[in-house]
Amino acid sequence: MTLTREPAAGDRAPHRIRSTRVRPALFAMAGPALIVASVLFVLHDFAFGGKVSAQHSDPLAVWLPFHCFLGKSLAAGHIPAWNPYTMGGTPFAADPQSGWMYLPAMALYAALPCDVAIRWFIVLQPILAGTALYWFLRDQALSRPAATVGGLLLAMVIAGSRLALALPFAGALTWTAVLLACSSRYFGAREWPARLAWGTAAALAWGQVAAAHMSHGLVLATGVLAAYAVVRLREAVRHGDLTRRQALVTVGLLVAALPLVNLAFFLPRLAYLPRTSLGQGYQELAELRAGFLGVPPHPYPPGFSTGWAWPLTLAVSPGAYLGALALGLSFAGWRLRRYRYLLTAIAAYGGVCYLLSLRGTAELLAPVARGLPFGSFYLHEPARFRYGLILAVILLVPFGLEAWRSAGSRRERALMMVPGALVWGLLPLVVGAPLSRLTLLAIGAVAGGAVLAASTKRPALAAALPVVVAVELAANGLLGQVQSTEFLITGIVQPRARSPLTPLLEPDIDGAAYMRVGPIVEWLDAAGTVRYLSLDPFRSDERGHLLNQRPEDWGLMANHRSVLFRVEEAQGYNPVQLLRYWSFVRAAEYKPIRYNAAVFQNPRPGVLDMLQVGLVVGSSDYPIPGDVAPVVREGRWTLYRTEGVAPRASVITSLTVVPSPPEALEEVVDESFDPSVRAILESDPFPEGEEGASAGPVEMGGRISEPGRALYQWLGPQAARVVAYAPAPAVVLVRNTWDPGWHARIDGHPAPVLQADYLLQAVAVPPGRHTIILEYDDPWIGYGLLGSALVLFGFFVLGVAMRQRGRARASTSAT
């Protein structure tokens, strides 16, 4: 398979496709323009109508607030290493969910208002996916109609289904297409300077896949890249374009470039994950959760997985639908001899992904997977491997269209369509798909078949094939938007088991209204350092308030609205939480909580004190129990002020030192523990000889007549000043979550930040008045940026040197 660009059948004859009255550049842009127009047509409410959607829970609860915080911080010239506005404070840039080094998120949210940025983030992903796949297919020497069909399929399978709102997976597919396009140029480059440039571009695209979804998305992208690389290098060696040694150097360079170019992304995450909940693995989290609930632990079971027939839903509309013409041609490419190895590799990749997505495979592999380092990540949701098969089917279709166009007889063309008709047309009926869900497939088969038949006599009509596909896929998208529910009966899989390949419903939330400041936000913003808690126990479940995102729910201030408006909250939602915070939330209340939630339903006074909760947002109809007073009302919600709220910083002289973190957690969740008068430490706060070393649980100091005082002031989102007076040796307890990135200076001198009350910060001070400066720093962010910069600079210098060397050789040969 030699992938030098040869004019395809539809590109050779000017009288067939290209008119002399149309500029070649405009003609070349027709395919990408159709892809862009199709996406904008289906997602017009997002692009031009100012609408966003709560159909998927994460865009409004996670991606909008996190990316907004990131983008606006970068626009202000600051890399946000710490987020003080959720979960009592937590590392931010190192969080894989933050968007740090995810270029679209950083650029869009830095340049645009946040409600506009999320809408165009949703719209631009399928556009980039489709145009990148078009570029890749053109680089495989496919004709423009075939490449356009492939790009349309990838773009519209995202835009026409709820996958558009599953931003990590839509992003992973998008950047996988970019990765393939850059890799094609890399393997096809004749000179080393060009190869270095395209290898760097491919590595950057691979890093963007990781930024979109660091686990399954990165595995799927790496798998398809490996399959493609094997075929390209085999053919290059076979045709004499590369020696075996050169092929090994070529693949070795790319393998090295993938992580090295992306050190800015990976180093902070790899340093941070071991001290997080997700870094423990799903199996370990399940065991910890069982321990807090007091139930026996069980082996981690396979999560959401699928039955054998799930791919047939690609023929069912509305939802993730590929269209009659595309599905009919999906098996036709095998007649192209020059592409057989490539198609075999793509099919093998898709087959592996299909098998891994099945429930039976997950159950079979579960005993082995539990013993592997990252096995629980596979077991968590095997169905995510569906995206690999969808990508493989989409990649096969353009080659099928190319085979159809190059076939020599009607009989050969008819035989090409038989496998697709049987698999995608007959099998859905056999397994029970209702005819109503196959109506668009039937209409598309008639329209597409007519154009295919006409193109055999008039090859110029092949240019109309992408238009037929675009109309069919756009119709599927619009059909989905008029549905009242996404969970439609397919007869193939259970309605909810199809998610997020379900239809994308019409967006109905005003993005600008979601960002509008209300009375409760105004009051919270004026409250200073006091944290608030969203409390609605009648509707809270193990995921907290995640599913309550309608306009009438906004006043509750849940789902990271605290991060949007930069007010401090004690709860949150994130699969990556500081492990101590995650454990404290589950130990403090006896209730099941999903691994990615942090929510309280009946917090005790001690919990409120530790997290410095002085404000509670709750229902206006069901007042909050306890000693609280209403402050301001907004719709169905009221902000209440609690009495006796703890300050952000306190001087504590009654100290207990315990030898281990579990004992510290046991102390602080005990109902008798009063964090306002006693602090639990895990190391002696004073050097030996000053107060004496402590071995095991021991009381140090005691209540004294003259109380200490402390005044806390933020100096920015990751720095604070505490002015404290201690009448005796004491610790200044700071009610922010502890992390090793926090550093302290007492009166200008460095001092350790201690772990107090299991999850909080403390600084030991001698008697007297002191000024404490607390600052958060994550050095791995700087190391990563420096590492990526050095690698990129090194590749640049190497490329320039190779180009100069090549010119010198050419000059010597000429003389």
XYZ file of N, CA and C in Angstrom, residues 412-628:
651
model
N -20.612 -6.602 -9.270
C -19.616 -6.432 -8.219
C -20.105 -5.427 -7.193
N -20.720 -4.353 -7.651
C -21.231 -3.344 -6.712
C -22.362 -3.904 -5.857
N -23.219 -4.704 -6.468
C -24.318 -5.288 -5.698
C -23.793 -6.222 -4.611
N -22.768 -6.994 -4.948
C -22.191 -7.900 -3.963
C -21.543 -7.134 -2.807
N -21.005 -5.960 -3.107
C -20.400 -5.148 -2.049
C -21.408 -4.751 -0.987
N -22.647 -4.550 -1.411
C -23.660 -4.038 -0.497
C -24.327 -5.132 0.333
N -24.178 -6.372 -0.060
C -24.915 -7.450 0.600
C -24.553 -7.570 2.078
N -23.252 -7.622 2.471
C -22.955 -7.764 3.911
C -23.527 -6.622 4.745
N -23.396 -5.394 4.250
C -23.918 -4.262 4.993
C -25.427 -4.322 5.129
N -26.112 -4.716 4.049
C -27.575 -4.804 4.105
C -28.026 -5.870 5.105
N -27.315 -6.979 5.157
C -27.705 -8.050 6.078
C -27.451 -7.647 7.539
N -26.261 -7.070 7.795
C -25.903 -6.752 9.180
C -26.727 -5.582 9.697
N -26.792 -4.493 8.939
C -27.395 -3.262 9.446
C -28.867 -3.125 9.087
N -29.311 -3.845 8.063
C -30.709 -3.741 7.672
C -31.577 -4.867 8.195
N -31.058 -6.092 8.171
C -31.855 -7.253 8.562
C -31.720 -7.578 10.052
N -30.496 -7.579 10.573
C -30.308 -7.980 11.968
C -31.086 -7.122 12.968
N -31.162 -5.794 12.799
C -31.987 -5.028 13.753
C -33.431 -5.509 13.805
N -33.991 -5.915 12.663
C -35.353 -6.443 12.647
C -35.422 -7.786 13.362
N -34.373 -8.605 13.179
C -34.364 -9.926 13.798
C -34.351 -9.821 15.320
N -33.571 -8.864 15.855
C -33.463 -8.753 17.312
C -34.596 -7.953 17.921
N -35.453 -7.367 17.091
C -36.648 -6.727 17.632
C -36.717 -5.230 17.545
N -35.927 -4.599 16.686
C -36.004 -3.144 16.539
C -37.339 -2.772 15.904
N -38.058 -1.806 16.470
C -39.340 -1.393 15.876
C -39.123 -0.696 14.539
N -40.076 -0.887 13.629
C -39.960 -0.292 12.298
C -39.876 1.229 12.356
N -40.516 1.817 13.360
C -40.488 3.282 13.460
C -39.074 3.808 13.653
N -38.213 3.021 14.289
C -36.840 3.465 14.513
C -35.945 3.186 13.302
N -36.470 2.442 12.320
C -35.705 2.140 11.103
C -36.227 2.908 9.898
N -37.164 3.823 10.139
C -37.753 4.571 9.015
C -36.714 5.412 8.300
N -35.912 6.152 9.052
C -34.896 6.985 8.415
C -33.883 6.131 7.670
N -33.554 4.957 8.209
C -32.643 4.042 7.513
C -33.216 3.646 6.164
N -34.505 3.348 6.125
C -35.141 2.960 4.867
C -35.150 4.118 3.874
N -35.497 5.309 4.350
C -35.506 6.467 3.460
C -34.101 6.749 2.943
N -33.130 6.679 3.840
C -31.756 6.901 3.422
C -31.269 5.863 2.438
N -31.715 4.621 2.604
C -31.310 3.566 1.666
C -31.849 3.850 0.270
N -33.089 4.312 0.188
C -33.690 4.618 -1.118
C -32.961 5.797 -1.759
N -32.801 6.900 -1.001
C -32.165 8.089 -1.563
C -30.702 7.824 -1.905
N -29.975 7.210 -0.964
C -28.576 6.932 -1.219
C -28.381 5.938 -2.346
N -29.244 4.907 -2.389
C -29.138 3.934 -3.467
C -29.372 4.557 -4.831
N -30.314 5.512 -4.892
C -30.594 6.161 -6.168
C -29.389 6.967 -6.651
N -28.760 7.693 -5.728
C -27.603 8.492 -6.119
C -26.423 7.580 -6.475
N -26.245 6.500 -5.724
C -25.182 5.557 -6.068
C -25.391 4.975 -7.461
N -26.622 4.573 -7.737
C -26.911 4.008 -9.057
C -26.676 5.024 -10.158
N -27.103 6.273 -9.926
C -26.912 7.301 -10.945
C -25.430 7.609 -11.148
N -24.626 7.510 -10.069
C -23.210 7.841 -10.193
C -22.436 6.807 -10.989
N -22.994 5.607 -11.160
C -22.310 4.617 -11.998
C -22.350 5.025 -13.468
N -23.399 5.767 -13.845
C -23.500 6.242 -15.226
C -22.878 7.624 -15.390
N -23.077 8.456 -14.374
C -22.501 9.810 -14.393
C -21.600 9.968 -13.165
N -20.320 9.665 -13.295
C -19.428 9.712 -12.129
C -19.417 11.064 -11.421
N -19.744 12.133 -12.152
C -19.755 13.446 -11.507
C -20.765 13.505 -10.377
N -21.811 12.668 -10.457
C -22.823 12.673 -9.406
C -22.310 12.119 -8.085
N -21.115 11.524 -8.091
C -20.537 11.057 -6.829
C -20.337 12.213 -5.861
N -20.191 13.431 -6.404
C -20.045 14.589 -5.530
C -21.298 14.838 -4.713
N -22.439 14.284 -5.165
C -23.688 14.469 -4.421
C -23.816 13.491 -3.261
N -23.005 12.452 -3.215
C -23.134 11.454 -2.158
C -22.922 12.057 -0.761
N -21.892 12.885 -0.542
C -21.774 13.498 0.781
C -22.974 14.364 1.154
N -23.581 14.990 0.169
C -24.758 15.817 0.458
C -25.902 14.932 0.957
N -26.106 13.774 0.314
C -27.150 12.846 0.748
C -26.882 12.387 2.182
N -25.615 12.059 2.485
C -25.256 11.639 3.843
C -25.493 12.770 4.828
N -25.105 13.986 4.461
C -25.278 15.128 5.355
C -26.750 15.376 5.653
N -27.603 15.293 4.636
C -29.037 15.511 4.844
C -29.608 14.438 5.759
N -29.222 13.188 5.533
C -29.734 12.093 6.356
C -29.288 12.239 7.819
N -28.026 12.570 8.033
C -27.531 12.689 9.397
C -28.077 13.946 10.088
N -28.274 15.007 9.324
C -28.884 16.201 9.898
C -30.329 15.923 10.291
N -31.042 15.162 9.465
C -32.419 14.788 9.804
C -32.452 13.969 11.091
N -31.485 13.082 11.248
C -31.405 12.306 12.487
C -31.212 13.224 13.689
N -30.324 14.217 13.559
C -30.087 15.128 14.660
C -31.324 15.928 15.026
N -32.046 16.413 14.031
C -33.252 17.193 14.303
C -34.363 16.320 14.871
N -34.454 15.071 14.411
C -35.441 14.154 14.983
C -35.190 13.947 16.473
N -33.948 13.869 16.850
C -33.636 13.703 18.262
C -34.042 14.913 19.076
N -33.910 16.090 18.519
C -34.187 17.301 19.272
C -35.674 17.555 19.498
N -36.528 16.874 18.776
C -37.968 17.056 19.004
C -38.530 16.007 19.957
N -37.675 15.112 20.461
C -38.141 14.085 21.388
C -38.325 14.694 22.782
N -39.219 14.085 23.540
C -39.426 14.529 24.917
C -38.481 13.840 25.887
N -37.905 12.724 25.471
C -36.939 11.996 26.294
C -35.888 11.380 25.396
N -34.692 11.258 25.926
C -33.626 10.635 25.139
C -33.685 9.116 25.183
N -34.395 8.570 26.145
C -34.390 7.122 26.351
C -35.512 6.481 25.535
N -35.245 6.314 24.249
C -36.231 5.776 23.322
C -36.056 4.270 23.187
N -37.163 3.588 22.940
C -37.137 2.134 22.747
C -36.482 1.810 21.418
N -35.441 0.995 21.452
C -34.779 0.563 20.219
C -35.050 -0.900 19.910
N -35.460 -1.672 20.907
C -35.632 -3.096 20.709
C -34.330 -3.864 20.666
N -33.224 -3.173 20.791
C -31.901 -3.804 20.694
C -31.220 -3.827 22.051
N -31.195 -2.664 22.723
C -30.666 -2.573 24.083
C -31.678 -1.791 24.913
N -31.547 -1.902 26.222
C -32.405 -1.114 27.093
C -32.164 0.372 26.846
N -33.213 1.192 26.916
C -33.061 2.613 26.566
C -31.919 3.299 27.297
N -31.796 3.103 28.601
C -30.743 3.793 29.342
C -29.366 3.198 29.076
N -29.318 1.947 28.659
C -28.030 1.311 28.388
C -27.379 1.848 27.119
N -28.128 2.618 26.342
C -27.579 3.177 25.114
C -26.834 4.492 25.368
N -27.057 5.092 26.516
C -26.458 6.389 26.835
C -24.923 6.291 26.813
N -24.200 7.324 26.318
C -24.659 8.586 25.760
C -24.821 8.583 24.248
N -25.082 7.420 23.675
C -25.346 7.335 22.235
C -26.811 7.595 21.943
N -27.526 8.099 22.935
C -28.935 8.442 22.824
C -29.088 9.778 22.094
N -30.314 10.142 21.714
C -30.504 11.406 20.984
C -30.118 12.617 21.824
N -29.616 13.633 21.148
C -29.375 14.920 21.778
C -30.664 15.722 21.724
N -31.230 16.012 22.885
C -32.470 16.760 22.942
C -32.210 18.247 22.698
N -33.275 18.964 22.414
C -33.149 20.393 22.163
C -32.684 21.098 23.434
N -31.612 21.890 23.365
C -31.157 22.603 24.566
C -32.174 23.673 24.957
N -32.403 23.826 26.241
C -33.472 24.729 26.676
C -33.072 25.601 27.862
N -31.769 25.736 28.106
C -31.307 26.575 29.205
C -30.570 27.783 28.629
N -30.951 28.951 29.083
C -30.304 30.187 28.661
C -28.935 30.277 29.335
N -27.880 30.210 28.522
C -26.540 30.211 29.086
C -26.225 31.485 29.850
N -26.649 32.625 29.328
C -26.381 33.884 30.024
C -27.121 33.942 31.354
N -28.339 33.385 31.399
C -29.096 33.377 32.652
C -28.418 32.503 33.687
N -27.799 31.403 33.254
C -27.118 30.525 34.198
C -25.961 31.242 34.874
N -25.368 32.207 34.185
C -24.218 32.928 34.725
C -24.622 34.192 35.484
N -25.919 34.462 35.561
C -26.375 35.711 36.177
C -26.294 35.616 37.703
N -25.792 36.670 38.323
C -25.662 36.721 39.781
C -27.021 36.994 40.404
N -27.405 36.175 41.401
C -28.658 36.350 42.115
C -28.427 36.863 43.524
N -29.506 37.069 44.276
C -29.380 37.603 45.639
C -28.529 36.738 46.556
N -28.662 35.415 46.437
C -27.872 34.537 47.317
C -26.383 34.669 47.011
N -26.031 34.727 45.729
C -24.614 34.896 45.374
C -24.088 36.227 45.902
N -24.886 37.283 45.776
C -24.449 38.582 46.269
C -24.156 38.526 47.769
N -25.008 37.838 48.513
C -24.813 37.753 49.959
C -23.607 36.894 50.294
N -23.455 35.772 49.576
C -22.299 34.905 49.818
C -20.998 35.633 49.515
N -20.997 36.414 48.473
C -19.790 37.146 48.094
C -19.412 38.167 49.156
N -20.424 38.719 49.827
C -20.155 39.712 50.866
C -19.824 39.082 52.210
N -19.957 37.749 52.307
C -19.778 37.080 53.599
C -18.322 36.844 53.952
N -17.404 37.196 53.087
C -15.991 37.020 53.393
C -15.553 35.577 53.292
N -14.842 35.096 54.306
C -14.257 33.762 54.237
C -15.189 32.664 54.735
N -16.396 33.004 55.144
C -17.309 31.986 55.669
C -17.776 31.090 54.535
N -17.699 29.774 54.744
C -18.151 28.829 53.721
C -19.645 28.550 53.860
N -20.215 28.054 52.746
C -21.630 27.681 52.780
C -21.776 26.209 52.431
N -22.968 25.709 52.690
C -23.321 24.318 52.416
C -24.688 24.293 51.739
N -24.819 23.558 50.648
C -26.120 23.330 50.017
C -26.765 22.117 50.676
N -27.982 22.293 51.176
C -28.614 21.229 51.949
C -30.053 21.041 51.478
N -30.283 19.921 50.812
C -31.636 19.561 50.371
C -31.784 18.051 50.522
N -31.902 17.565 51.761
C -31.865 16.113 52.003
C -33.017 15.363 51.354
N -34.116 16.029 51.025
C -35.252 15.331 50.436
C -34.974 14.900 48.995
N -34.047 15.576 48.316
C -33.741 15.217 46.931
C -32.297 14.793 46.729
N -31.493 14.869 47.753
C -30.103 14.462 47.623
C -29.998 12.939 47.638
N -29.174 12.398 46.737
C -28.931 10.958 46.724
C -27.435 10.724 46.813
N -26.993 9.546 46.438
C -25.565 9.230 46.586
C -24.687 10.070 45.665
N -25.292 10.756 44.691
C -24.534 11.681 43.845
C -24.745 13.138 44.252
N -25.342 13.344 45.377
C -25.590 14.704 45.827
C -26.736 15.332 45.053
N -26.525 16.550 44.585
C -27.556 17.299 43.872
C -27.265 17.337 42.372
N -26.516 16.364 41.885
C -26.007 16.421 40.518
C -27.113 16.517 39.477
N -28.216 15.847 39.691
C -29.283 15.810 38.682
C -30.250 16.980 38.822
N -30.035 17.849 39.782
C -30.932 18.989 39.995
C -30.293 20.241 39.396
N -30.493 20.436 38.083
C -29.821 21.522 37.380
C -30.791 22.419 36.597
N -32.070 22.276 36.820
C -33.036 23.138 36.148
C -32.984 24.554 36.754
N -33.518 25.556 36.057
C -33.462 26.930 36.581
C -33.994 27.075 37.998
N -35.018 26.290 38.333
C -35.565 26.404 39.685
C -34.611 25.862 40.738
N -33.552 25.129 40.322
C -32.584 24.569 41.268
C -31.349 25.452 41.446
N -31.195 26.478 40.623
C -29.933 27.222 40.638
C -29.686 27.915 41.969
N -30.731 28.373 42.604
C -30.561 29.076 43.872
C -29.988 28.222 44.982
N -30.044 26.890 44.846
C -29.453 26.002 45.852
C -27.938 26.135 45.889
N -27.371 26.636 44.809
C -25.924 26.879 44.729
C -25.105 25.596 44.842
N -25.655 24.492 44.318
C -24.913 23.234 44.264
C -24.215 23.119 42.908
N -23.576 21.964 42.697
C -22.970 21.650 41.404
C -21.943 22.696 40.961
N -21.093 23.085 41.895
C -19.952 23.959 41.618
C -20.336 25.343 41.123
N -21.547 25.772 41.434
C -21.842 27.176 41.168
C -20.969 28.077 42.044
N -20.454 27.518 43.115
C -19.491 28.252 43.944
C -18.253 28.624 43.140
N -17.779 27.714 42.284
C -16.585 27.997 41.491
C -16.892 29.042 40.430
N -18.090 28.987 39.854
C -18.475 29.985 38.853
C -18.435 31.388 39.432
N -18.960 31.538 40.641
C -19.100 32.865 41.228
C -18.040 33.160 42.286
N -17.099 32.224 42.469
C -15.948 32.410 43.359
C -16.383 32.733 44.787
N -17.238 31.875 45.300
C -17.603 31.888 46.713
C -17.278 30.504 47.261
N -16.969 30.410 48.539
C -16.381 29.186 49.083
C -17.447 28.217 49.584
N -17.300 26.958 49.166
C -18.257 25.899 49.474
C -17.538 24.744 50.161
N -18.260 24.021 51.015
C -17.664 22.896 51.735
C -17.822 21.577 50.996
N -18.726 21.510 50.011
C -19.003 20.265 49.291
C -18.463 20.354 47.861
N -18.723 19.310 47.081
C -18.294 19.330 45.703
C -18.601 18.028 44.994
N -18.131 17.945 43.758
C -18.345 16.766 42.909
C -17.134 16.628 42.005
N -16.380 15.557 42.167
C -15.173 15.357 41.375
C -14.666 13.944 41.640
N -14.338 13.176 40.596
C -13.753 11.849 40.842
C -12.340 11.925 41.410
N -11.722 13.101 41.338
C -10.364 13.274 41.835
C -10.438 14.215 43.040
N -10.485 13.637 44.231
C -10.542 14.408 45.465
C -9.325 14.071 46.325
N -8.894 15.031 47.110
C -7.870 14.702 48.094
C -8.361 13.536 48.946
N -7.537 12.516 49.096
C -7.983 11.288 49.739
C -8.465 11.540 51.168
N -7.826 12.435 51.879
C -8.248 12.697 53.255
C -9.625 13.368 53.279
N -9.853 14.283 52.374
C -11.170 14.919 52.322
C -12.229 13.886 51.954
N -11.939 13.072 50.942
C -12.869 12.019 50.501
C -13.214 11.102 51.666
N -12.211 10.707 52.437
C -12.435 9.797 53.557
C -13.215 10.477 54.682
N -12.900 11.736 54.949
C -13.591 12.447 56.013
C -15.084 12.576 55.723
N -15.424 12.907 54.489
C -16.843 13.062 54.133
C -17.595 11.760 54.379
N -16.989 10.636 54.064
C -17.677 9.352 54.206
C -17.679 8.857 55.647
N -16.671 9.225 56.398
C -16.639 8.816 57.803
C -17.535 9.690 58.667
N -17.797 10.915 58.226
C -18.559 11.847 59.057
C -20.046 11.538 59.074
N -20.549 10.862 58.042
C -21.973 10.522 57.978
C -22.127 9.094 57.487
N -23.045 8.386 58.096
C -23.273 6.997 57.726
C -24.297 6.970 56.596
N -23.816 7.021 55.372
C -24.710 6.981 54.218
C -23.873 6.608 52.994
N -24.490 5.979 52.007
C -23.750 5.687 50.776
C -23.543 6.954 49.946
N -22.326 7.151 49.474
C -21.980 8.289 48.620
C -21.200 7.744 47.429
N -21.573 8.166 46.240
C -20.872 7.722 45.047
C -19.426 8.213 45.077
N -18.552 7.483 44.433
C -17.114 7.738 44.540
C -16.729 9.162 44.146
N -17.521 9.810 43.275
C -17.134 11.130 42.794
C -17.909 12.266 43.443
N -18.689 11.976 44.473
C -19.477 13.003 45.150
C -18.896 13.293 46.520
N -19.188 14.491 47.006
C -18.839 14.887 48.374
C -20.012 15.708 48.881
N -20.873 15.088 49.659
C -22.129 15.736 50.028
C -22.490 15.365 51.461
N -23.061 16.327 52.167
C -23.564 16.094 53.519
C -25.084 16.198 53.500
N -25.747 15.330 54.254
C -27.197 15.387 54.381
C -27.629 15.779 55.789
N -26.818 15.429 56.788
C -27.161 15.752 58.170
C -25.878 16.051 58.938
N -25.183 17.140 58.583
C -23.878 17.396 59.186
C -23.976 17.768 60.657
N -23.072 17.220 61.450
C -23.013 17.527 62.872
C -22.307 18.874 63.091
N -22.502 19.487 64.254
C -21.831 20.757 64.533
C -20.314 20.686 64.381
N -19.724 19.553 64.776
C -18.279 19.428 64.645
C -17.824 19.473 63.206
N -18.596 18.864 62.301
C -18.265 18.898 60.878
C -18.365 20.317 60.350
N -19.428 21.023 60.731
C -19.596 22.407 60.290
C -18.444 23.272 60.793
N -17.990 23.028 62.011
C -16.881 23.785 62.572
C -15.597 23.504 61.802
N -15.305 22.242 61.547
C -14.056 21.908 60.868
C -13.980 22.531 59.479
N -15.090 22.573 58.765
C -15.103 23.136 57.412
C -15.528 24.597 57.410
N -15.660 25.189 58.595
C -16.023 26.599 58.765
C -17.271 26.945 57.957
N -18.317 26.146 58.153
C -19.597 26.400 57.503
C -20.424 27.302 58.413
N -20.699 28.497 57.937
C -21.526 29.426 58.691
C -22.782 29.822 57.967
N -22.944 29.313 56.730
C -24.103 29.642 55.902
C -24.623 28.366 55.261
N -25.916 28.225 55.211
C -26.546 27.035 54.632
C -27.631 27.501 53.665
N -27.614 26.946 52.449
C -28.675 27.202 51.483
C -29.621 26.017 51.524
N -30.878 26.279 51.791
C -31.861 25.211 51.897
C -33.219 25.666 51.405
N -34.173 24.777 51.530
C -35.521 25.039 51.045
C -36.198 26.125 51.876
N -36.954 26.969 51.190
C -37.754 27.979 51.892
C -38.982 27.364 52.533
N -39.438 26.225 51.984
C -40.644 25.583 52.494
C -40.359 24.659 53.670
N -39.138 24.132 53.747
C -38.768 23.233 54.829
C -37.543 23.824 55.525
N -37.735 24.698 56.491
C -36.615 25.405 57.114
C -35.562 24.449 57.666
N -34.349 24.920 57.673
C -33.219 24.149 58.175
C -33.354 23.993 59.691
N -33.244 22.767 60.210
C -33.322 22.592 61.673
C -32.091 23.165 62.351
N -32.249 23.520 63.589
C -31.131 24.028 64.362
C -31.213 25.523 64.572
N -30.137 26.060 65.120
C -30.086 27.472 65.482
C -29.613 28.277 64.266
N -30.526 28.569 63.352
C -30.193 29.292 62.137
C -31.201 30.427 61.951
